[in-house]
């Protein structure tokens, strides 16, 4: 296959490794080392897309991150990648690339007709202005406008790729591996510092990769090879290629995206596709270089109009000449380099059009000596051609470059290389909050004052010559490493350049508003006329101009457009560029995949799941699980063929009639010790702990300062100064933090220590009238009789030979024993209890039956029946609030506020459905008058609701305004399905109201 | 040290989805080391407290933040100004705890057995630095986490206590109920390096997925 624009020698490509790829369904061939852009140009393809708004044909204009036009849709199906820049995509075998827009094809685009017809009538704000009326129709318009707008598409399927993250610390972080960055990294590394050098390209080297200069007698390429070898040999230096530092945050924290497998194509991918590097650096060296500015002239967006430096890069690095007959327009000396490179490659240079009146610099003289025509004091005012450049119109300009002073003439060419000066890549320095500063001499924005330990080297601070970049890099590398600046001399030959001209808009014979479109922002179709119109319409702040015109939007973020746009706006506003300023550059510098930001925190790794020591047994029994906090708790244990309700009925009846067992290990457990432990409990809980004797347990309720219920649980007195507190499953960590907070900050004088033992102990609730008989078989050193081991007693002993703490605590109203053993032995003890319970058909039950059984007794679940707005009195639990404690307790004062003392607060009551078979959905709103017009007066809501097989009735709990004084009244729950359920307000204690069973 | 699985005992990583391998090319090696764990609280400015501990352990409590001390029998990690983790040979934790409580009688202190609450995992291998970089935000470079230094930080989304061992490997102490998450994360992160499990007695796979 022919590559008409490929040179037979030179470049950093491997001609022995041809690579086939397709673009817009046509097959082409490139070489290893190519980017998609260089391969397309080698094949003579330069029409790569259609523009955003006017659907104008667009070509490749740059060779790196600055590219604004060549957005691609890469790959197909689940792995398709939207909008990578062809200039940054490394070619791989079998690559399938298409243009991101253009319908039915980029060559013949229907939208372009609208763009051409409507072009003059599509100013900034066109859509808002045109589709404003009637307002209600906007949604209809929008559907079609959206379809026409935008680039690329994302996959609708789950992303099959793997992304991860790596944390780094270093002394010196060097960003950019061009001459300045490499030089800085070398110095920092030689000083023994931990160094990271990151660069977005596949090879370290930056501009050295396409340089024809010598460094100290060696070619740039050889010097680079030696430097990279030295860096790679240093154990203290980490080299990250294909890695873009996209964000620079406070405290020298940086985020970088490494593309690990993108260059191999989707089929070759194994392991991590992209890696997010999170870097914390003591010092940062910005060696981010500079981007060449386009010149703004008529039809400057035609395919074939390219940046001069990019033309040189294609020739020298990729051995591709993107045209036969080149015209160069420059406002500085660097355009001459492209002219020399094109001529060396054997193609024709029509002329160099220099906007300046004097072009006597070193490179200009070299061009003239090489026989290249130099036309000074002229500009290219218009490019000609329909789908690509076929010629140009040039005209003489005045000294300032803003008037045409004579006759224009046409020249024939197929490539226009433009050199409008340099824009330092200040983005990262701006991320830190520093505003860039306009430098009149450099004609560009340079980084503003440092706000953290940051150094800059090379083109980013206007050190454009190779020698200056190398020596500046070495100096800041040493400085960042805290070392003495070395005396290294870099001889790169004569690099002097003549003063450049500040020129941001080439005049046309017609006025800006009438001239052919003069593009400023190629990606967003923003023209010089658009910016001037925005200002005429009253937008004066550059931030407003940006948003009105879309300049600097999108994946491009105005990398080539911003300075020209700011300068055009400044001129129209009759103010300086510095006064106009730039828009704020924010992360990310280049687009970042969401996958990389998520990393491995996806799927089963998204959130930790916590398991009890008996989890395997539950799984083997076919338990269904419920999330409680991060814990997986058995929800219910269905047998074959059972519905969930049948399971619950069986489990509840087993508990009430024989014996059930529940894994309650997830309850929070806090060991509390110290001479002031008892006093501490007095202050934390609402009730009095002064007289709780060793060997006794007590239920407690905790409030926050506002008097609202916060947590509850049973605390056991193990010995005079030693307690074990239990908390709710979800509240364990918060309660421990709460205790530590009060002890450490408010009551440090109290001698008390807290230790979390949640994970040390498993807790098995053995519940039901036969529970004693089961436990008796496993426990021979504790008298379990009702007389010796009373309700709310605690005893230490052994269960199945394992040291255990046994309590008579009940959350069901039945006789029950809570067995605690160390978790290492938990699984064993559980199995022993199950075996011992076989004769009584011991039934494991889960959280759902637990909820039903406790609701039958009217026991609250904090977080379900309470929501942070209920006081103990609201819960009907005034009995647990001590009125006699010497010291206050947390929340006590708030219980006497007028609001908490109101009698019409929402109060927790029982609700008995009038229809015995009805189960009122939890969360239902409660009203007093079911026939009231909407909006109805809602007096509360249902907090818990179940079918009680033991009562053969639906039961519920809920909050009702002044509920305690409405016992026996009927309330109504209107449901979403249109039904209304009636219920009677009652005591929440539905079962065994006198508590005879658990005292058994 | 005992095997992590017996008729009555199942240590935290017993149920983890790991098979013991004799892979000698793995980038990461993992081992569950079983100790008795005691949490020790007391006042470090109280000489009586310090000497009571020394009497029983025959070593001085580490008082420098993030430090540790080790004897042939015990190792002690500094966790906070009044907070230490004492690791003792498995099976002796009750006796050591009783001895400490006796020695500390009448002093404001707490000795709490948390042997079942946490697992000690030792990680080593040539890819250990990268693995730690993936999981841990703390700087685990040997210059920053030298031998004997103890740090409490996070491993992915679970808490961890780290200590660098004499041989360059890292001891990680993780909470029992998070051991499944820890193991899943470890397997995932070390997939590209190869993971070998040494010495652990792990009988059957744990099913984590729920319906």
mmCIF file of C-alpha atoms in Angstrom, chain A residues 374-648:
data_model
loop_
_atom_site.group_PDB
_atom_site.id
_atom_site.type_symbol
_atom_site.label_atom_id
_atom_site.label_comp_id
_atom_site.label_asym_id
_atom_site.label_seq_id
_atom_site.Cartn_x
_atom_site.Cartn_y
_atom_site.Cartn_z
ATOM 1 C CA UNK A 374 10.802 35.380 1.856
ATOM 2 C CA UNK A 375 7.994 37.909 1.577
ATOM 3 C CA UNK A 376 8.130 40.380 4.454
ATOM 4 C CA UNK A 377 5.420 42.735 5.573
ATOM 5 C CA UNK A 378 2.722 40.462 4.225
ATOM 6 C CA UNK A 379 0.108 38.158 5.598
ATOM 7 C CA UNK A 380 -1.996 35.285 4.344
ATOM 8 C CA UNK A 381 -5.429 36.837 4.588
ATOM 9 C CA UNK A 382 -7.426 33.899 3.305
ATOM 10 C CA UNK A 383 -6.987 30.209 2.528
ATOM 11 C CA UNK A 384 -8.692 28.898 -0.587
ATOM 12 C CA UNK A 385 -10.240 25.537 -1.338
ATOM 13 C CA UNK A 386 -13.440 23.647 -0.576
ATOM 14 C CA UNK A 387 -12.334 20.445 1.188
ATOM 15 C CA UNK A 388 -8.643 21.211 1.456
ATOM 16 C CA UNK A 389 -6.186 23.981 0.741
ATOM 17 C CA UNK A 390 -5.624 24.688 -2.960
ATOM 18 C CA UNK A 391 -4.200 28.163 -2.588
ATOM 19 C CA UNK A 392 -3.948 31.286 -0.511
ATOM 20 C CA UNK A 393 -4.493 35.008 -0.802
ATOM 21 C CA UNK A 394 -1.666 37.158 0.491
ATOM 22 C CA UNK A 395 -1.614 40.897 0.963
ATOM 23 C CA UNK A 396 0.740 43.559 2.282
ATOM 24 C CA UNK A 397 0.134 44.660 5.872
ATOM 25 C CA UNK A 398 0.993 47.797 7.766
ATOM 26 C CA UNK A 399 3.677 47.683 10.459
ATOM 27 C CA UNK A 400 1.188 46.988 13.231
ATOM 28 C CA UNK A 401 -0.340 44.208 11.185
ATOM 29 C CA UNK A 402 -3.912 45.455 11.435
ATOM 30 C CA UNK A 403 -4.471 47.064 8.008
ATOM 31 C CA UNK A 404 -4.068 45.856 4.443
ATOM 32 C CA UNK A 405 -1.973 48.387 2.615
ATOM 33 C CA UNK A 406 -1.965 47.204 -0.970
ATOM 34 C CA UNK A 407 -3.164 44.783 -3.601
ATOM 35 C CA UNK A 408 -3.754 41.180 -2.700
ATOM 36 C CA UNK A 409 -2.623 38.262 -4.823
ATOM 37 C CA UNK A 410 -3.258 34.569 -5.019
ATOM 38 C CA UNK A 411 -0.722 31.783 -4.760
ATOM 39 C CA UNK A 412 -1.151 28.088 -5.324
ATOM 40 C CA UNK A 413 -0.284 25.693 -2.505
ATOM 41 C CA UNK A 414 -1.688 22.624 -0.707
ATOM 42 C CA UNK A 415 -0.207 23.287 2.731
ATOM 43 C CA UNK A 416 -0.184 26.428 4.813
ATOM 44 C CA UNK A 417 2.105 26.247 7.848
ATOM 45 C CA UNK A 418 1.419 28.957 10.382
ATOM 46 C CA UNK A 419 3.669 30.163 13.178
ATOM 47 C CA UNK A 420 1.924 32.652 15.443
ATOM 48 C CA UNK A 421 4.310 32.525 18.375
ATOM 49 C CA UNK A 422 4.335 30.429 21.496
ATOM 50 C CA UNK A 423 1.907 29.936 24.371
ATOM 51 C CA UNK A 424 3.570 28.454 27.445
ATOM 52 C CA UNK A 425 1.526 25.574 28.907
ATOM 53 C CA UNK A 426 0.610 27.363 32.126
ATOM 54 C CA UNK A 427 -2.416 25.178 32.892
ATOM 55 C CA UNK A 428 -0.919 23.183 35.760
ATOM 56 C CA UNK A 429 0.471 26.244 37.488
ATOM 57 C CA UNK A 430 -3.003 27.803 37.211
ATOM 58 C CA UNK A 431 -4.574 24.774 38.912
ATOM 59 C CA UNK A 432 -2.876 25.912 42.108
ATOM 60 C CA UNK A 433 -4.808 29.172 42.051
ATOM 61 C CA UNK A 434 -2.039 31.280 40.543
ATOM 62 C CA UNK A 435 -3.205 33.531 37.683
ATOM 63 C CA UNK A 436 -0.896 33.665 34.675
ATOM 64 C CA UNK A 437 0.920 36.895 33.846
ATOM 65 C CA UNK A 438 1.159 38.450 30.374
ATOM 66 C CA UNK A 439 4.745 38.936 29.240
ATOM 67 C CA UNK A 440 4.989 41.612 26.532
ATOM 68 C CA UNK A 441 8.491 40.556 25.553
ATOM 69 C CA UNK A 442 7.626 36.874 25.179
ATOM 70 C CA UNK A 443 4.145 37.658 23.785
ATOM 71 C CA UNK A 444 2.559 35.019 25.953
ATOM 72 C CA UNK A 445 1.172 34.229 29.380
ATOM 73 C CA UNK A 446 3.713 32.773 31.778
ATOM 74 C CA UNK A 447 3.046 31.140 35.180
ATOM 75 C CA UNK A 448 2.114 33.598 37.920
ATOM 76 C CA UNK A 449 3.642 33.674 41.398
ATOM 77 C CA UNK A 450 4.206 30.273 42.984
ATOM 78 C CA UNK A 451 1.735 29.371 45.690
ATOM 79 C CA UNK A 452 3.521 26.209 46.722
ATOM 80 C CA UNK A 453 6.905 24.543 46.288
ATOM 81 C CA UNK A 454 6.945 24.827 42.510
ATOM 82 C CA UNK A 455 9.689 25.452 39.975
ATOM 83 C CA UNK A 456 9.450 26.028 36.246
ATOM 84 C CA UNK A 457 11.930 25.318 33.503
ATOM 85 C CA UNK A 458 12.070 25.551 29.749
ATOM 86 C CA UNK A 459 9.478 26.892 27.366
ATOM 87 C CA UNK A 460 6.795 27.198 30.073
ATOM 88 C CA UNK A 461 8.738 30.242 31.316
ATOM 89 C CA UNK A 462 9.769 31.356 27.843
ATOM 90 C CA UNK A 463 13.172 29.704 27.727
ATOM 91 C CA UNK A 464 12.708 28.733 24.124
ATOM 92 C CA UNK A 465 16.254 27.924 23.077
ATOM 93 C CA UNK A 466 17.481 24.399 23.620
ATOM 94 C CA UNK A 467 20.525 25.485 25.608
ATOM 95 C CA UNK A 468 18.413 27.645 27.876
ATOM 96 C CA UNK A 469 15.904 24.841 28.452
ATOM 97 C CA UNK A 470 18.671 22.381 29.317
ATOM 98 C CA UNK A 471 20.580 24.711 31.638
ATOM 99 C CA UNK A 472 17.407 26.063 33.236
ATOM 100 C CA UNK A 473 16.193 22.531 33.816
ATOM 101 C CA UNK A 474 19.461 21.513 35.447
ATOM 102 C CA UNK A 475 19.333 24.562 37.693
ATOM 103 C CA UNK A 476 15.802 24.046 38.998
ATOM 104 C CA UNK A 477 16.350 20.284 39.231
ATOM 105 C CA UNK A 478 19.233 20.908 41.602
ATOM 106 C CA UNK A 479 17.362 23.652 43.439
ATOM 107 C CA UNK A 480 14.271 21.486 43.898
ATOM 108 C CA UNK A 481 16.547 18.793 45.281
ATOM 109 C CA UNK A 482 17.995 21.275 47.743
ATOM 110 C CA UNK A 483 21.404 20.999 46.117
ATOM 111 C CA UNK A 484 23.905 23.462 44.740
ATOM 112 C CA UNK A 485 23.215 24.496 41.152
ATOM 113 C CA UNK A 486 25.810 22.698 39.032
ATOM 114 C CA UNK A 487 27.985 24.440 36.520
ATOM 115 C CA UNK A 488 26.994 22.593 33.386
ATOM 116 C CA UNK A 489 27.426 24.169 29.985
ATOM 117 C CA UNK A 490 25.218 23.166 27.098
ATOM 118 C CA UNK A 491 26.451 24.025 23.630
ATOM 119 C CA UNK A 492 23.648 23.791 21.142
ATOM 120 C CA UNK A 493 25.056 26.060 18.470
ATOM 121 C CA UNK A 494 23.790 29.504 17.545
ATOM 122 C CA UNK A 495 20.149 29.797 18.568
ATOM 123 C CA UNK A 496 19.613 33.524 18.383
ATOM 124 C CA UNK A 497 16.264 34.702 17.113
ATOM 125 C CA UNK A 498 14.945 38.089 16.066
ATOM 126 C CA UNK A 499 12.101 39.725 17.958
ATOM 127 C CA UNK A 500 8.698 38.284 17.144
ATOM 128 C CA UNK A 501 5.650 40.360 16.303
ATOM 129 C CA UNK A 502 2.514 40.311 18.464
ATOM 130 C CA UNK A 503 -0.152 39.484 15.921
ATOM 131 C CA UNK A 504 -3.423 37.823 16.801
ATOM 132 C CA UNK A 505 -5.739 38.573 13.898
ATOM 133 C CA UNK A 506 -4.660 38.957 10.289
ATOM 134 C CA UNK A 507 -6.794 41.657 8.670
ATOM 135 C CA UNK A 508 -8.897 40.917 5.599
ATOM 136 C CA UNK A 509 -9.952 43.250 2.825
ATOM 137 C CA UNK A 510 -13.452 42.941 4.241
ATOM 138 C CA UNK A 511 -14.386 43.791 7.787
ATOM 139 C CA UNK A 512 -14.149 41.065 10.399
ATOM 140 C CA UNK A 513 -17.893 40.536 10.357
ATOM 141 C CA UNK A 514 -17.978 40.251 6.530
ATOM 142 C CA UNK A 515 -14.708 38.412 5.916
ATOM 143 C CA UNK A 516 -14.540 34.646 5.447
ATOM 144 C CA UNK A 517 -14.649 33.000 8.849
ATOM 145 C CA UNK A 518 -11.472 33.636 10.803
ATOM 146 C CA UNK A 519 -11.365 30.853 13.348
ATOM 147 C CA UNK A 520 -10.001 31.359 16.832
ATOM 148 C CA UNK A 521 -11.283 28.205 18.537
ATOM 149 C CA UNK A 522 -11.420 25.427 15.984
ATOM 150 C CA UNK A 523 -13.045 22.836 18.196
ATOM 151 C CA UNK A 524 -15.948 25.067 19.173
ATOM 152 C CA UNK A 525 -16.281 27.008 15.911
ATOM 153 C CA UNK A 526 -15.581 30.348 17.553
ATOM 154 C CA UNK A 527 -14.557 33.090 15.126
ATOM 155 C CA UNK A 528 -13.014 36.498 15.572
ATOM 156 C CA UNK A 529 -16.345 37.939 14.449
ATOM 157 C CA UNK A 530 -18.131 35.945 17.133
ATOM 158 C CA UNK A 531 -15.915 37.347 19.855
ATOM 159 C CA UNK A 532 -16.411 40.895 18.591
ATOM 160 C CA UNK A 533 -20.167 40.341 18.441
ATOM 161 C CA UNK A 534 -20.217 39.040 22.012
ATOM 162 C CA UNK A 535 -18.511 42.238 23.118
ATOM 163 C CA UNK A 536 -20.944 44.386 21.121
ATOM 164 C CA UNK A 537 -23.752 42.579 22.881
ATOM 165 C CA UNK A 538 -22.310 43.615 26.203
ATOM 166 C CA UNK A 539 -20.168 40.722 27.362
ATOM 167 C CA UNK A 540 -17.050 42.345 28.791
ATOM 168 C CA UNK A 541 -15.582 39.809 31.178
ATOM 169 C CA UNK A 542 -13.495 37.174 29.459
ATOM 170 C CA UNK A 543 -15.362 34.573 31.534
ATOM 171 C CA UNK A 544 -18.668 35.795 30.054
ATOM 172 C CA UNK A 545 -17.246 35.947 26.545
ATOM 173 C CA UNK A 546 -16.084 32.372 26.975
ATOM 174 C CA UNK A 547 -19.498 31.149 28.026
ATOM 175 C CA UNK A 548 -21.374 33.099 25.370
ATOM 176 C CA UNK A 549 -19.158 32.008 22.496
ATOM 177 C CA UNK A 550 -17.994 28.624 23.897
ATOM 178 C CA UNK A 551 -14.364 29.640 23.365
ATOM 179 C CA UNK A 552 -12.108 27.339 25.349
ATOM 180 C CA UNK A 553 -14.804 24.759 26.018
ATOM 181 C CA UNK A 554 -14.712 21.050 25.360
ATOM 182 C CA UNK A 555 -11.917 18.542 25.359
ATOM 183 C CA UNK A 556 -9.636 21.155 23.864
ATOM 184 C CA UNK A 557 -9.954 23.700 26.677
ATOM 185 C CA UNK A 558 -8.678 26.398 24.339
ATOM 186 C CA UNK A 559 -5.112 25.153 24.180
ATOM 187 C CA UNK A 560 -4.531 26.921 20.867
ATOM 188 C CA UNK A 561 -7.415 29.390 21.036
ATOM 189 C CA UNK A 562 -7.210 31.205 24.327
ATOM 190 C CA UNK A 563 -4.422 33.694 23.752
ATOM 191 C CA UNK A 564 -5.683 34.768 20.336
ATOM 192 C CA UNK A 565 -9.212 35.025 21.712
ATOM 193 C CA UNK A 566 -8.136 37.051 24.720
ATOM 194 C CA UNK A 567 -6.068 39.346 22.527
ATOM 195 C CA UNK A 568 -8.918 39.924 20.061
ATOM 196 C CA UNK A 569 -11.264 40.628 22.971
ATOM 197 C CA UNK A 570 -8.722 42.980 24.553
ATOM 198 C CA UNK A 571 -8.415 44.942 21.340
ATOM 199 C CA UNK A 572 -12.187 45.210 20.952
ATOM 200 C CA UNK A 573 -12.485 46.318 24.561
ATOM 201 C CA UNK A 574 -9.636 48.831 24.114
ATOM 202 C CA UNK A 575 -7.747 47.420 27.045
ATOM 203 C CA UNK A 576 -4.527 45.514 27.609
ATOM 204 C CA UNK A 577 -4.237 41.742 27.411
ATOM 205 C CA UNK A 578 -3.120 41.634 31.056
ATOM 206 C CA UNK A 579 -6.234 43.588 32.074
ATOM 207 C CA UNK A 580 -8.431 41.241 30.054
ATOM 208 C CA UNK A 581 -6.793 38.205 31.613
ATOM 209 C CA UNK A 582 -7.506 34.572 30.891
ATOM 210 C CA UNK A 583 -10.314 32.327 31.900
ATOM 211 C CA UNK A 584 -9.462 30.052 34.802
ATOM 212 C CA UNK A 585 -7.788 26.802 33.817
ATOM 213 C CA UNK A 586 -9.082 23.962 35.908
ATOM 214 C CA UNK A 587 -8.246 20.272 36.054
ATOM 215 C CA UNK A 588 -8.311 18.132 34.013
ATOM 216 C CA UNK A 589 -5.686 19.313 31.524
ATOM 217 C CA UNK A 590 -6.771 16.567 29.135
ATOM 218 C CA UNK A 591 -9.856 14.330 29.439
ATOM 219 C CA UNK A 592 -9.792 11.565 32.063
ATOM 220 C CA UNK A 593 -11.883 8.408 31.932
ATOM 221 C CA UNK A 594 -14.329 7.905 34.773
ATOM 222 C CA UNK A 595 -13.007 4.368 35.072
ATOM 223 C CA UNK A 596 -9.631 5.687 36.166
ATOM 224 C CA UNK A 597 -11.205 7.888 38.802
ATOM 225 C CA UNK A 598 -13.150 4.924 40.160
ATOM 226 C CA UNK A 599 -10.140 2.622 40.056
ATOM 227 C CA UNK A 600 -10.749 -0.780 41.619
ATOM 228 C CA UNK A 601 -13.495 0.498 43.919
ATOM 229 C CA UNK A 602 -16.106 -1.172 41.756
ATOM 230 C CA UNK A 603 -18.261 -4.286 41.967
ATOM 231 C CA UNK A 604 -17.545 -6.419 45.012
ATOM 232 C CA UNK A 605 -14.731 -4.058 45.999
ATOM 233 C CA UNK A 606 -16.923 -0.975 45.979
ATOM 234 C CA UNK A 607 -17.761 -1.176 49.656
ATOM 235 C CA UNK A 608 -16.347 -3.585 52.225
ATOM 236 C CA UNK A 609 -18.727 -6.340 53.296
ATOM 237 C CA UNK A 610 -18.263 -7.552 56.872
ATOM 238 C CA UNK A 611 -18.924 -11.145 57.830
ATOM 239 C CA UNK A 612 -19.409 -12.924 61.131
ATOM 240 C CA UNK A 613 -17.406 -15.983 62.116
ATOM 241 C CA UNK A 614 -20.460 -18.154 61.459
ATOM 242 C CA UNK A 615 -21.133 -16.806 57.992
ATOM 243 C CA UNK A 616 -20.192 -20.031 56.220
ATOM 244 C CA UNK A 617 -22.757 -21.958 58.204
ATOM 245 C CA UNK A 618 -25.463 -19.468 57.271
ATOM 246 C CA UNK A 619 -24.480 -19.699 53.603
ATOM 247 C CA UNK A 620 -24.583 -23.490 53.744
ATOM 248 C CA UNK A 621 -28.089 -23.319 55.216
ATOM 249 C CA UNK A 622 -29.269 -21.228 52.295
ATOM 250 C CA UNK A 623 -29.809 -18.083 54.329
ATOM 251 C CA UNK A 624 -30.866 -14.895 52.601
ATOM 252 C CA UNK A 625 -28.784 -11.950 53.740
ATOM 253 C CA UNK A 626 -29.528 -8.369 54.605
ATOM 254 C CA UNK A 627 -27.130 -5.413 54.691
ATOM 255 C CA UNK A 628 -26.919 -3.844 58.134
ATOM 256 C CA UNK A 629 -24.298 -1.153 57.984
ATOM 257 C CA UNK A 630 -21.522 -2.951 56.127
ATOM 258 C CA UNK A 631 -22.425 -6.271 57.745
ATOM 259 C CA UNK A 632 -24.088 -9.120 55.930
ATOM 260 C CA UNK A 633 -26.615 -10.491 58.433
ATOM 261 C CA UNK A 634 -28.817 -13.536 57.882
ATOM 262 C CA UNK A 635 -32.223 -12.136 57.002
ATOM 263 C CA UNK A 636 -34.187 -15.401 57.024
ATOM 264 C CA UNK A 637 -33.488 -19.084 56.496
ATOM 265 C CA UNK A 638 -35.936 -20.383 53.875
ATOM 266 C CA UNK A 639 -36.503 -24.081 53.463
ATOM 267 C CA UNK A 640 -37.222 -25.539 50.065
ATOM 268 C CA UNK A 641 -40.558 -24.418 48.704
ATOM 269 C CA UNK A 642 -41.256 -21.815 51.379
ATOM 270 C CA UNK A 643 -42.378 -18.286 50.671
ATOM 271 C CA UNK A 644 -40.664 -15.638 52.733
ATOM 272 C CA UNK A 645 -43.757 -15.208 54.924
ATOM 273 C CA UNK A 646 -43.963 -18.963 55.480
ATOM 274 C CA UNK A 647 -40.341 -18.946 56.612
ATOM 275 C CA UNK A 648 -40.955 -16.070 58.986
#
